[in-house]
Short mmCIF file of C-alpha atoms in Angstrom, two decimals:
data_model
loop_
_atom_site.label_atom_id
_atom_site.label_comp_id
_atom_site.label_asym_id
_atom_site.label_seq_id
_atom_site.Cartn_x
_atom_site.Cartn_y
_atom_site.Cartn_z
CA MET A 15 9.75 -13.38 9.11
CA ILE A 16 7.22 -15.29 6.98
CA PRO A 17 8.20 -19.00 7.13
CA VAL A 18 7.95 -20.55 3.67
CA ALA A 19 5.30 -23.27 3.62
CA GLY A 20 5.11 -26.37 1.44
CA PHE A 21 8.76 -27.45 1.36
CA GLU A 22 9.22 -29.09 4.76
CA GLY A 23 12.11 -31.56 4.64
CA ARG A 24 12.85 -30.78 0.96
CA ARG A 25 15.80 -29.20 -0.83
CA VAL A 26 15.22 -25.78 -2.43
CA MET A 27 17.92 -24.00 -4.41
CA VAL A 28 18.21 -20.20 -4.04
CA LEU A 29 19.92 -18.37 -6.91
CA GLY A 30 21.09 -14.82 -6.19
CA LEU A 31 22.12 -13.83 -2.68
CA GLY A 32 21.30 -10.16 -2.43
CA ARG A 33 18.77 -8.76 0.04
CA SER A 34 15.82 -10.83 -1.21
CA GLY A 35 17.88 -13.98 -1.76
CA LEU A 36 19.27 -14.04 1.78
CA ALA A 37 15.83 -13.39 3.26
CA THR A 38 14.39 -16.17 1.10
CA ALA A 39 17.00 -18.66 2.24
CA ARG A 40 16.37 -17.85 5.89
CA ALA A 41 12.59 -18.06 5.45
CA LEU A 42 12.94 -21.46 3.76
CA GLU A 43 15.04 -22.76 6.65
CA VAL A 44 12.57 -21.43 9.23
CA GLY A 45 9.78 -23.18 7.31
CA GLY A 46 11.61 -26.53 7.53
CA ALA A 47 13.22 -26.66 4.09
CA ARG A 48 16.91 -27.02 3.34
CA ALA A 49 18.08 -23.97 1.43
CA LEU A 50 20.88 -24.57 -1.08
CA CYS A 51 22.39 -21.20 -1.96
CA TRP A 52 24.39 -19.88 -4.89
CA ASP A 53 25.51 -16.61 -6.41
CA ASP A 54 28.03 -16.05 -9.21
CA SER A 55 29.68 -13.41 -7.01
CA PRO A 56 32.33 -14.81 -4.61
CA GLU A 57 31.64 -11.91 -2.24
CA ALA A 58 27.93 -12.74 -2.07
CA ARG A 59 28.72 -16.41 -1.47
CA ALA A 60 31.12 -15.53 1.34
CA LYS A 61 28.46 -13.37 2.99
CA ALA A 62 25.90 -16.17 2.81
CA GLU A 63 28.35 -18.72 4.18
CA ALA A 64 29.23 -16.36 7.04
CA ALA A 65 25.50 -16.18 7.82
CA GLY A 66 25.43 -19.97 8.24
CA LEU A 67 23.75 -20.78 4.94
CA THR A 68 24.65 -23.79 2.80
CA LEU A 69 26.39 -23.12 -0.51
CA HIS A 70 25.50 -25.41 -3.41
CA ASP A 71 27.25 -25.14 -6.79
CA PRO A 72 24.66 -25.65 -9.57
CA ALA A 73 27.46 -26.74 -11.94
CA ARG A 74 27.99 -30.00 -10.04
CA ALA A 75 26.89 -33.12 -11.90
CA ASP A 76 24.44 -34.06 -9.14
CA ALA A 77 23.42 -30.49 -8.32
CA TRP A 78 19.78 -30.83 -9.37
CA GLU A 79 19.01 -34.21 -7.85
CA GLN A 80 16.10 -34.11 -5.39
CA VAL A 81 15.76 -30.33 -5.71
CA ALA A 82 12.10 -29.42 -5.19
CA ALA A 83 12.28 -25.87 -6.58
CA LEU A 84 14.60 -23.11 -7.73
CA VAL A 85 13.94 -19.66 -6.24
CA VAL A 86 15.42 -16.85 -8.32
CA SER A 87 16.23 -13.30 -7.24
CA PRO A 88 14.31 -10.68 -9.28
CA GLY A 89 17.40 -9.19 -10.91
CA ILE A 90 18.29 -12.40 -12.74
CA PRO A 91 16.73 -12.64 -16.25
CA HIS A 92 15.19 -16.02 -16.96
CA LEU A 93 14.19 -15.78 -20.63
CA TYR A 94 15.18 -12.48 -22.29
CA PRO A 95 17.53 -11.12 -23.53
CA GLU A 96 18.86 -14.67 -23.19
CA PRO A 97 18.06 -17.52 -20.81
CA ASN A 98 20.14 -17.69 -17.64
CA LYS A 99 22.19 -20.88 -17.75
CA TRP A 100 21.17 -22.10 -14.30
CA ILE A 101 17.50 -21.36 -14.84
CA ALA A 102 17.71 -23.18 -18.17
CA ARG A 103 19.34 -26.13 -16.37
CA ALA A 104 16.52 -26.19 -13.81
CA MET A 105 13.90 -26.19 -16.54
CA GLU A 106 15.68 -29.05 -18.33
CA ALA A 107 15.67 -30.99 -15.05
CA GLY A 108 11.95 -30.33 -14.55
CA VAL A 109 12.56 -28.24 -11.42
CA PRO A 110 9.84 -25.60 -10.86
CA VAL A 111 11.15 -22.02 -10.91
CA ASP A 112 9.67 -19.39 -8.57
CA ASN A 113 10.68 -16.21 -6.73
CA ASP A 114 10.25 -14.78 -3.25
CA ILE A 115 6.97 -13.08 -4.18
CA GLY A 116 5.44 -16.40 -5.19
CA LEU A 117 6.66 -18.00 -1.96
CA PHE A 118 5.22 -15.10 0.04
CA PHE A 119 1.72 -15.47 -1.37
CA ARG A 120 1.68 -19.25 -0.95
CA SER A 121 2.93 -18.94 2.66
CA LEU A 122 1.22 -15.82 4.06
CA GLY A 123 -1.94 -17.31 5.53
CA SER A 124 -1.58 -19.01 8.91
CA THR A 125 -3.78 -21.30 10.93
CA ASP A 126 -4.45 -18.61 13.58
CA TRP A 127 -6.03 -16.20 11.12
CA HIS A 128 -9.49 -17.55 11.98
CA MET A 129 -8.98 -15.92 15.40
CA HIS A 130 -8.62 -12.43 13.87
CA ASP A 131 -11.57 -10.06 13.95
CA GLN A 132 -10.23 -8.59 10.69
CA PRO A 133 -8.11 -10.85 8.51
CA PRO A 134 -4.88 -9.26 7.22
CA ARG A 135 -4.93 -7.75 3.74
CA VAL A 136 -2.35 -7.35 1.00
CA ILE A 137 -2.24 -4.34 -1.34
CA ALA A 138 0.14 -4.88 -4.28
CA VAL A 139 1.22 -1.99 -6.52
CA THR A 140 2.79 -2.29 -9.95
CA GLY A 141 3.26 -0.06 -13.00
CA SER A 142 6.06 1.73 -14.82
CA ASN A 143 6.28 4.98 -12.87
CA GLY A 144 5.10 6.09 -9.47
CA LYS A 145 4.73 2.70 -7.83
CA SER A 146 7.26 3.46 -5.07
CA THR A 147 5.58 6.74 -4.12
CA THR A 148 2.12 5.17 -4.40
CA SER A 149 3.14 2.25 -2.17
CA ALA A 150 4.78 4.52 0.39
CA LEU A 151 1.78 6.85 0.38
CA ILE A 152 -0.63 3.95 0.96
CA HIS A 153 1.54 2.75 3.84
CA HIS A 154 1.69 6.28 5.28
CA VAL A 155 -2.08 6.80 5.10
CA LEU A 156 -2.79 3.45 6.75
CA THR A 157 -0.31 4.19 9.53
CA GLU A 158 -1.69 7.69 10.11
CA CYS A 159 -5.21 6.24 10.28
CA GLY A 160 -4.21 3.68 12.91
CA ARG A 161 -4.12 0.60 10.70
CA PRO A 162 -1.03 -1.59 11.34
CA SER A 163 0.87 -1.64 8.06
CA GLN A 164 4.15 -2.95 6.65
CA LEU A 165 5.89 -1.83 3.44
CA ALA A 166 7.84 -4.45 1.51
CA GLY A 167 8.82 -5.89 -1.86
CA ASN A 168 10.70 -3.57 -4.18
CA ILE A 169 10.74 -0.97 -1.40
CA GLY A 170 11.23 -1.26 2.34
CA ARG A 171 11.90 -4.77 3.67
CA GLY A 172 12.27 -8.01 1.76
CA VAL A 173 8.85 -9.57 1.36
CA LEU A 174 9.70 -12.70 3.38
CA ASP A 175 11.52 -10.66 6.02
CA ILE A 176 8.42 -8.87 7.33
CA ASP A 177 6.59 -9.79 10.51
CA PRO A 178 3.49 -11.99 10.23
CA PRO A 179 0.65 -9.45 9.93
CA ALA A 180 -1.51 -8.91 13.00
CA ASP A 181 -5.27 -8.64 13.34
CA GLY A 182 -6.41 -6.09 10.76
CA GLY A 183 -2.87 -5.60 9.48
CA VAL A 184 -2.09 -4.59 5.92
CA VAL A 185 0.97 -5.54 3.88
CA VAL A 186 1.74 -3.03 1.12
CA LEU A 187 3.92 -4.43 -1.65
CA GLU A 188 5.64 -2.57 -4.43
CA LEU A 189 6.15 -5.10 -7.23
CA SER A 190 8.30 -4.58 -10.31
CA SER A 191 7.80 -6.47 -13.55
CA TYR A 192 10.87 -8.51 -12.58
CA GLN A 193 8.92 -9.74 -9.56
CA THR A 194 5.51 -10.30 -11.15
CA GLU A 195 6.76 -12.09 -14.28
CA LEU A 196 7.88 -15.27 -12.51
CA ALA A 197 5.85 -15.57 -9.28
CA ARG A 198 3.81 -18.77 -9.27
CA ALA A 199 1.29 -17.29 -6.83
CA LEU A 200 -0.08 -13.73 -6.98
CA THR A 201 -3.18 -13.24 -4.83
CA PRO A 202 -3.40 -9.71 -3.40
CA ASP A 203 -6.64 -8.41 -1.93
CA VAL A 204 -6.15 -5.09 -3.74
CA ALA A 205 -4.04 -4.80 -6.90
CA VAL A 206 -2.96 -1.39 -8.23
CA PHE A 207 -1.75 -0.60 -11.77
CA THR A 208 -0.40 2.94 -12.00
CA ASN A 209 0.56 3.36 -15.67
CA LEU A 210 2.60 1.80 -18.46
CA THR A 211 5.44 3.35 -20.44
CA PRO A 212 8.34 1.62 -22.25
CA ASP A 213 10.99 0.30 -19.87
CA HIS A 214 13.01 -2.91 -19.37
CA LEU A 215 12.07 -3.97 -22.90
CA ASP A 216 15.18 -6.11 -23.37
CA ARG A 217 14.30 -8.07 -20.23
CA HIS A 218 10.75 -8.77 -21.41
CA GLY A 219 11.25 -9.22 -25.14
CA GLY A 220 9.38 -6.02 -26.05
CA MET A 221 6.41 -3.96 -24.92
CA GLY A 222 3.96 -6.84 -25.13
CA GLY A 223 6.05 -8.98 -22.81
CA TYR A 224 6.48 -6.06 -20.41
CA PHE A 225 2.72 -5.49 -20.21
CA ALA A 226 2.13 -9.23 -19.83
CA ALA A 227 4.44 -9.29 -16.81
CA LYS A 228 2.46 -6.47 -15.16
CA ARG A 229 -0.89 -8.01 -16.10
CA ARG A 230 -0.06 -11.23 -14.24
CA LEU A 231 -0.72 -9.46 -10.93
CA PHE A 232 -4.38 -9.19 -11.96
CA ALA A 233 -4.79 -12.33 -14.04
CA GLU A 234 -3.17 -15.00 -11.86
CA GLY A 235 -5.14 -14.70 -8.65
CA GLY A 236 -7.98 -12.31 -9.30
CA PRO A 237 -7.79 -9.56 -6.63
CA ASP A 238 -10.93 -8.64 -4.68
CA ARG A 239 -10.49 -5.08 -5.90
CA ALA A 240 -8.47 -3.63 -8.79
CA VAL A 241 -7.30 0.00 -9.00
CA ILE A 242 -6.25 0.69 -12.58
CA GLY A 243 -4.83 3.80 -14.23
CA VAL A 244 -6.62 4.19 -17.55
CA ASP A 245 -4.55 6.92 -19.18
CA GLU A 246 -2.80 4.45 -21.51
CA PRO A 247 -4.39 1.90 -23.88
CA GLU A 248 -2.99 -0.99 -21.85
CA GLY A 249 -4.65 0.29 -18.68
CA ARG A 250 -7.98 0.67 -20.45
CA PHE A 251 -7.61 -2.86 -21.82
CA LEU A 252 -6.83 -4.25 -18.38
CA ALA A 253 -9.74 -2.38 -16.77
CA ASN A 254 -12.09 -3.79 -19.38
CA GLN A 255 -10.88 -7.31 -18.65
CA MET A 256 -11.35 -6.93 -14.89
CA ALA A 257 -14.90 -5.52 -14.89
CA GLU A 258 -18.07 -7.55 -15.40
CA GLY A 259 -19.95 -4.41 -16.45
CA PRO A 260 -20.10 -0.60 -16.10
CA THR A 261 -21.32 -0.70 -12.47
CA ASP A 262 -18.86 -3.34 -11.20
CA ASP A 263 -17.32 -1.58 -8.19
CA ARG A 264 -14.63 -4.20 -7.74
CA LEU A 265 -12.81 -1.97 -10.24
CA ILE A 266 -11.76 1.62 -9.51
CA ARG A 267 -10.61 3.54 -12.58
CA VAL A 268 -8.00 6.28 -12.07
CA SER A 269 -6.96 9.16 -14.37
CA VAL A 270 -5.06 12.45 -14.43
CA ASP A 271 -5.63 13.03 -18.16
CA ARG A 272 -9.35 13.68 -18.12
CA LYS A 273 -12.55 13.73 -16.11
CA LEU A 274 -13.89 10.20 -15.93
CA THR A 275 -17.60 9.61 -16.42
CA GLY A 276 -19.98 6.72 -16.06
CA PRO A 277 -21.75 4.74 -13.35
CA GLY A 278 -18.65 2.97 -12.02
CA TRP A 279 -16.20 3.84 -9.23
CA LEU A 280 -13.95 6.63 -10.50
CA VAL A 281 -11.08 8.67 -9.05
CA PHE A 282 -9.42 11.41 -11.10
CA ALA A 283 -7.39 14.60 -10.68
CA ARG A 284 -8.12 17.76 -12.64
CA LYS A 285 -6.79 21.28 -12.01
CA ASP A 286 -5.11 20.18 -8.76
CA PHE A 287 -8.26 18.64 -7.27
CA LEU A 288 -8.75 14.93 -6.65
CA THR A 289 -12.37 13.87 -7.16
CA GLU A 290 -14.15 10.62 -6.35
CA TRP A 291 -17.33 9.60 -8.18
CA ARG A 292 -19.41 6.53 -7.44
CA LYS A 293 -22.68 5.38 -8.97
CA GLY A 294 -22.93 8.54 -11.05
CA ARG A 295 -22.44 11.10 -8.28
CA GLN A 296 -19.54 12.90 -6.65
CA VAL A 297 -18.78 11.66 -3.14
CA ALA A 298 -15.53 13.50 -2.30
CA SER A 299 -13.10 16.17 -3.49
CA LEU A 300 -9.58 16.89 -2.17
CA ASP A 301 -7.48 20.01 -2.81
CA LEU A 302 -3.96 18.84 -3.72
CA ARG A 303 -2.38 22.27 -4.15
CA ASP A 304 -0.99 22.62 -0.62
CA ILE A 305 0.29 19.07 -0.24
CA LYS A 306 4.04 19.65 -0.46
CA GLY A 307 4.98 15.98 -0.59
CA LEU A 308 3.01 15.42 -3.81
CA PRO A 309 4.01 18.10 -6.37
CA GLY A 310 3.08 17.84 -10.03
CA THR A 311 0.69 15.86 -12.18
CA HIS A 312 2.64 12.63 -11.81
CA ASN A 313 2.29 12.79 -8.04
CA HIS A 314 -1.39 13.59 -8.41
CA GLN A 315 -1.69 10.30 -10.27
CA ASN A 316 0.06 8.59 -7.37
CA ALA A 317 -2.35 10.31 -4.97
CA CYS A 318 -5.36 9.09 -6.96
CA ALA A 319 -4.11 5.50 -6.98
CA ALA A 320 -3.29 5.53 -3.26
CA TYR A 321 -6.60 7.20 -2.42
CA ALA A 322 -8.52 4.57 -4.39
CA ALA A 323 -6.63 1.69 -2.77
CA VAL A 324 -7.31 2.78 0.80
CA ARG A 325 -10.89 3.80 0.00
CA GLY A 326 -11.26 0.20 -1.13
CA LEU A 327 -10.38 -0.80 2.43
CA GLY A 328 -13.03 1.53 3.86
CA LEU A 329 -11.01 4.59 4.98
CA SER A 330 -12.84 7.91 4.86
CA PRO A 331 -11.96 10.77 2.46
CA LYS A 332 -11.46 13.13 5.41
CA ASP A 333 -8.92 10.85 7.10
CA ILE A 334 -7.10 10.21 3.81
CA GLU A 335 -6.82 13.95 3.09
CA ALA A 336 -5.38 14.62 6.54
CA ALA A 337 -2.79 11.88 6.06
CA PHE A 338 -1.82 13.24 2.63
CA HIS A 339 -0.82 16.53 4.26
CA THR A 340 1.72 14.80 6.51
CA PHE A 341 3.35 12.81 3.70
CA ALA A 342 6.90 14.05 3.19
CA GLY A 343 7.53 12.26 -0.10
CA LEU A 344 10.28 9.78 -0.91
CA PRO A 345 13.99 10.45 -1.31
CA HIS A 346 15.07 10.82 -4.94
CA ARG A 347 11.49 11.36 -6.19
CA SER A 348 10.72 15.08 -6.64
CA GLN A 349 12.40 15.56 -3.26
CA LEU A 350 12.85 19.19 -2.23
CA VAL A 351 16.31 19.16 -0.63
CA ALA A 352 17.04 22.88 -0.21
CA GLU A 353 15.88 26.43 -0.89
CA ARG A 354 18.62 29.03 -1.26
CA GLY A 355 18.10 32.65 -2.29
CA GLY A 356 14.70 31.90 -3.77
CA VAL A 357 16.02 28.90 -5.75
CA ARG A 358 14.65 25.41 -5.07
CA PHE A 359 16.87 22.33 -5.40
CA VAL A 360 14.93 19.17 -6.25
CA ASN A 361 16.30 15.63 -6.34
CA ASP A 362 14.45 13.34 -8.79
CA SER A 363 17.27 10.86 -9.36
CA LYS A 364 14.64 8.12 -9.72
CA ALA A 365 13.70 9.67 -13.09
CA THR A 366 15.72 7.04 -14.93
CA ASN A 367 13.77 7.17 -18.20
CA ALA A 368 12.37 9.87 -20.46
CA ASP A 369 8.77 9.44 -19.35
CA SER A 370 9.50 9.90 -15.66
CA ALA A 371 11.77 12.86 -16.49
CA ALA A 372 8.90 14.41 -18.47
CA LYS A 373 6.69 14.24 -15.39
CA ALA A 374 9.39 15.94 -13.33
CA LEU A 375 9.81 18.70 -15.92
CA GLN A 376 6.06 19.32 -15.94
CA ALA A 377 5.97 19.67 -12.15
CA PHE A 378 8.07 22.85 -12.00
CA GLY A 379 8.33 26.21 -13.78
CA ARG A 380 11.62 27.65 -14.99
CA ILE A 381 14.20 24.87 -14.59
CA ARG A 382 17.98 24.49 -14.40
CA TRP A 383 18.04 20.86 -15.50
CA ILE A 384 20.78 18.40 -14.51
CA VAL A 385 20.42 15.52 -16.96
CA GLY A 386 22.44 12.58 -18.20
CA GLY A 387 23.93 9.24 -17.25
CA LEU A 388 23.72 5.97 -19.13
CA GLY A 389 21.09 6.86 -21.71
CA LYS A 390 18.32 4.53 -22.80
CA GLU A 391 16.94 3.96 -26.29
CA GLY A 392 15.79 7.25 -27.80
CA GLY A 393 17.63 9.36 -25.25
CA ILE A 394 15.76 12.58 -24.43
CA ALA A 395 14.37 13.31 -27.91
CA SER A 396 10.81 12.63 -26.73
CA LEU A 397 11.18 15.38 -24.12
CA ALA A 398 11.39 18.15 -26.73
CA PRO A 399 7.84 19.44 -25.98
CA HIS A 400 9.04 20.28 -22.44
CA PHE A 401 12.31 22.04 -23.36
CA ASP A 402 10.57 25.43 -23.17
CA ARG A 403 10.54 25.00 -19.37
CA VAL A 404 14.33 24.62 -19.31
CA ALA A 405 16.36 27.77 -18.74
CA LYS A 406 19.50 25.69 -19.25
CA ALA A 407 20.55 22.03 -19.14
CA TYR A 408 23.70 20.80 -17.41
CA LEU A 409 24.79 17.48 -18.87
CA ILE A 410 26.56 14.72 -16.99
CA GLY A 411 27.72 11.17 -17.56
CA HIS A 412 28.17 8.81 -20.49
CA SER A 413 25.38 10.21 -22.68
CA ALA A 414 26.13 13.91 -22.14
CA ARG A 415 27.19 14.59 -25.73
CA GLU A 416 24.37 12.54 -27.25
CA PHE A 417 21.84 14.39 -25.12
CA ALA A 418 23.45 17.73 -26.06
CA LEU A 419 22.70 17.04 -29.72
CA GLN A 420 19.08 16.22 -28.89
CA LEU A 421 18.64 19.47 -26.95
CA GLY A 422 19.08 21.50 -30.14
CA GLU A 423 18.70 25.23 -29.45
CA THR A 424 17.96 24.76 -25.74
CA PRO A 425 20.83 26.35 -23.77
CA HIS A 426 23.10 23.68 -22.37
CA GLU A 427 26.55 22.96 -21.02
CA ILE A 428 28.48 19.69 -20.79
CA CYS A 429 29.62 19.40 -17.17
CA GLU A 430 30.52 15.68 -17.03
CA THR A 431 30.28 15.38 -13.22
CA MET A 432 27.56 16.04 -10.66
CA GLU A 433 29.85 18.37 -8.71
CA ALA A 434 30.42 20.60 -11.72
CA ALA A 435 26.75 20.53 -12.75
CA VAL A 436 25.48 21.53 -9.31
CA ALA A 437 28.05 24.31 -9.02
CA ARG A 438 27.25 25.79 -12.45
CA ALA A 439 23.47 25.49 -12.06
CA ALA A 440 23.55 27.10 -8.61
CA ALA A 441 25.77 29.93 -9.81
CA GLU A 442 23.47 30.76 -12.72
CA ALA A 443 20.06 30.13 -11.13
CA GLU A 444 17.83 33.13 -10.43
CA PRO A 445 15.14 33.53 -7.76
CA GLY A 446 11.99 31.59 -8.67
CA GLU A 447 13.89 28.94 -10.61
CA THR A 448 14.36 25.26 -9.75
CA VAL A 449 17.60 23.32 -10.00
CA LEU A 450 16.23 19.89 -10.93
CA LEU A 451 18.11 16.60 -11.07
CA ALA A 452 15.99 14.48 -13.42
CA PRO A 453 18.58 12.42 -15.33
CA ALA A 454 16.33 10.58 -17.86
CA ALA A 455 19.03 7.89 -17.80
CA ALA A 456 20.36 5.01 -15.76
CA SER A 457 23.04 5.71 -13.17
CA PHE A 458 25.41 2.83 -13.79
CA ASP A 459 28.03 4.80 -15.72
CA GLN A 460 29.03 6.79 -12.62
CA TYR A 461 27.09 5.34 -9.67
CA PRO A 462 26.03 1.90 -8.39
CA ASP A 463 22.36 2.95 -8.30
CA PHE A 464 20.05 5.95 -8.56
CA GLU A 465 20.07 6.36 -4.76
CA LYS A 466 23.82 7.03 -4.71
CA ARG A 467 23.41 9.47 -7.59
CA GLY A 468 20.72 11.34 -5.66
CA GLU A 469 22.78 11.33 -2.48
CA ASP A 470 25.69 12.84 -4.42
CA PHE A 471 23.42 15.61 -5.69
CA VAL A 472 22.18 16.33 -2.16
CA ALA A 473 25.74 16.37 -0.80
CA HIS A 474 26.94 18.87 -3.41
CA VAL A 475 23.91 21.09 -2.81
CA ALA A 476 24.63 21.05 0.92
CA ALA A 477 28.27 21.99 0.23
CA LEU A 478 27.41 25.08 -1.82
CA PRO A 479 28.97 28.25 -0.38
#
């Protein structure tokens, strides 16, 4: 655990008692603060009380007296689509608002670090799509290369629940916009920006607010090295802001759209090869075709970002390539779960929006597509250029009929449930085809989260006769 520093003997309110909230409360107590805990859910409060934590109702008249800070769980909106009432109360009382990521960065360094031969490092990854795979791949490469590494944040363990990093250790953080938007300290050694596509716009008040939340990772603390995907205008803008000039190698530009040129540090993927250029010359090239854990262009972008991040720490291209070959991929992200009679079954339940579903559709050939759920703005209309890859779509969930209209002449069938969709797709699939779960929608109409949706897909595939 990382003890929270700076609040010894003071009262700190913790709002939201999920995984990160409970870890935050414990880390505050270990650091000498008094954690005052609250959640609107009675079940969450009971769990915290059973763990020995102190409950503190923010509705009490004296609730905010002598409170040094309010620490908010990432899932709680603080400004858009409307201010949370308790966060608004804290702001009225002049109580600083932070989250566990901010506490982590202000508390990470310890007095014994001067004894380390190599001080610990933090690599933080953000972006719209691919940040989980990129973070996991970085962690995997570091581990395979003998560097002690921990994976935390929006993936793996809660950020304050990790062990204090050892000599030469690396903490790899996946950070969502919900986490970067509020943290009062953001000081990674290496910051990674994968890409930007519309998502969570109600939470951030539009695309500009969403980008601003991501940009804070780079603007607040100034990382020693920035790895930035430049395939969108926002990425190019951010890269321009971070670099002092064309040869500034504190910035590594990443692309899968085109060959990058210039005197800077560049990593790009073209025709299934990852290439690194530096100071106007090629220094490495990796063949991505046989790396089963990284199929498709979207995973090649993840590979480029991960490669650049660990190259920034001094790992060799040869060692990175070897580690890539042992990466199995993440559950629910282009995960090959079975091959039956020449048909592949792929679980990409994490494809919760149209852009990530587009990347999944581009990764495979002739597809039996299981799609649907709680649709987002625009549905699947933007995916029309990829419908020629779809042999047939099998529609599930709340938005099944809306998506059916958007499919037009593409063969489709409304199945409603995952069980029915898997059964129909498997029965009709021919050798060489892929049954792909890429919902392009949220899961909350039928499942508590995308993981449960993916697990249901896997279970029904396993149960096929």
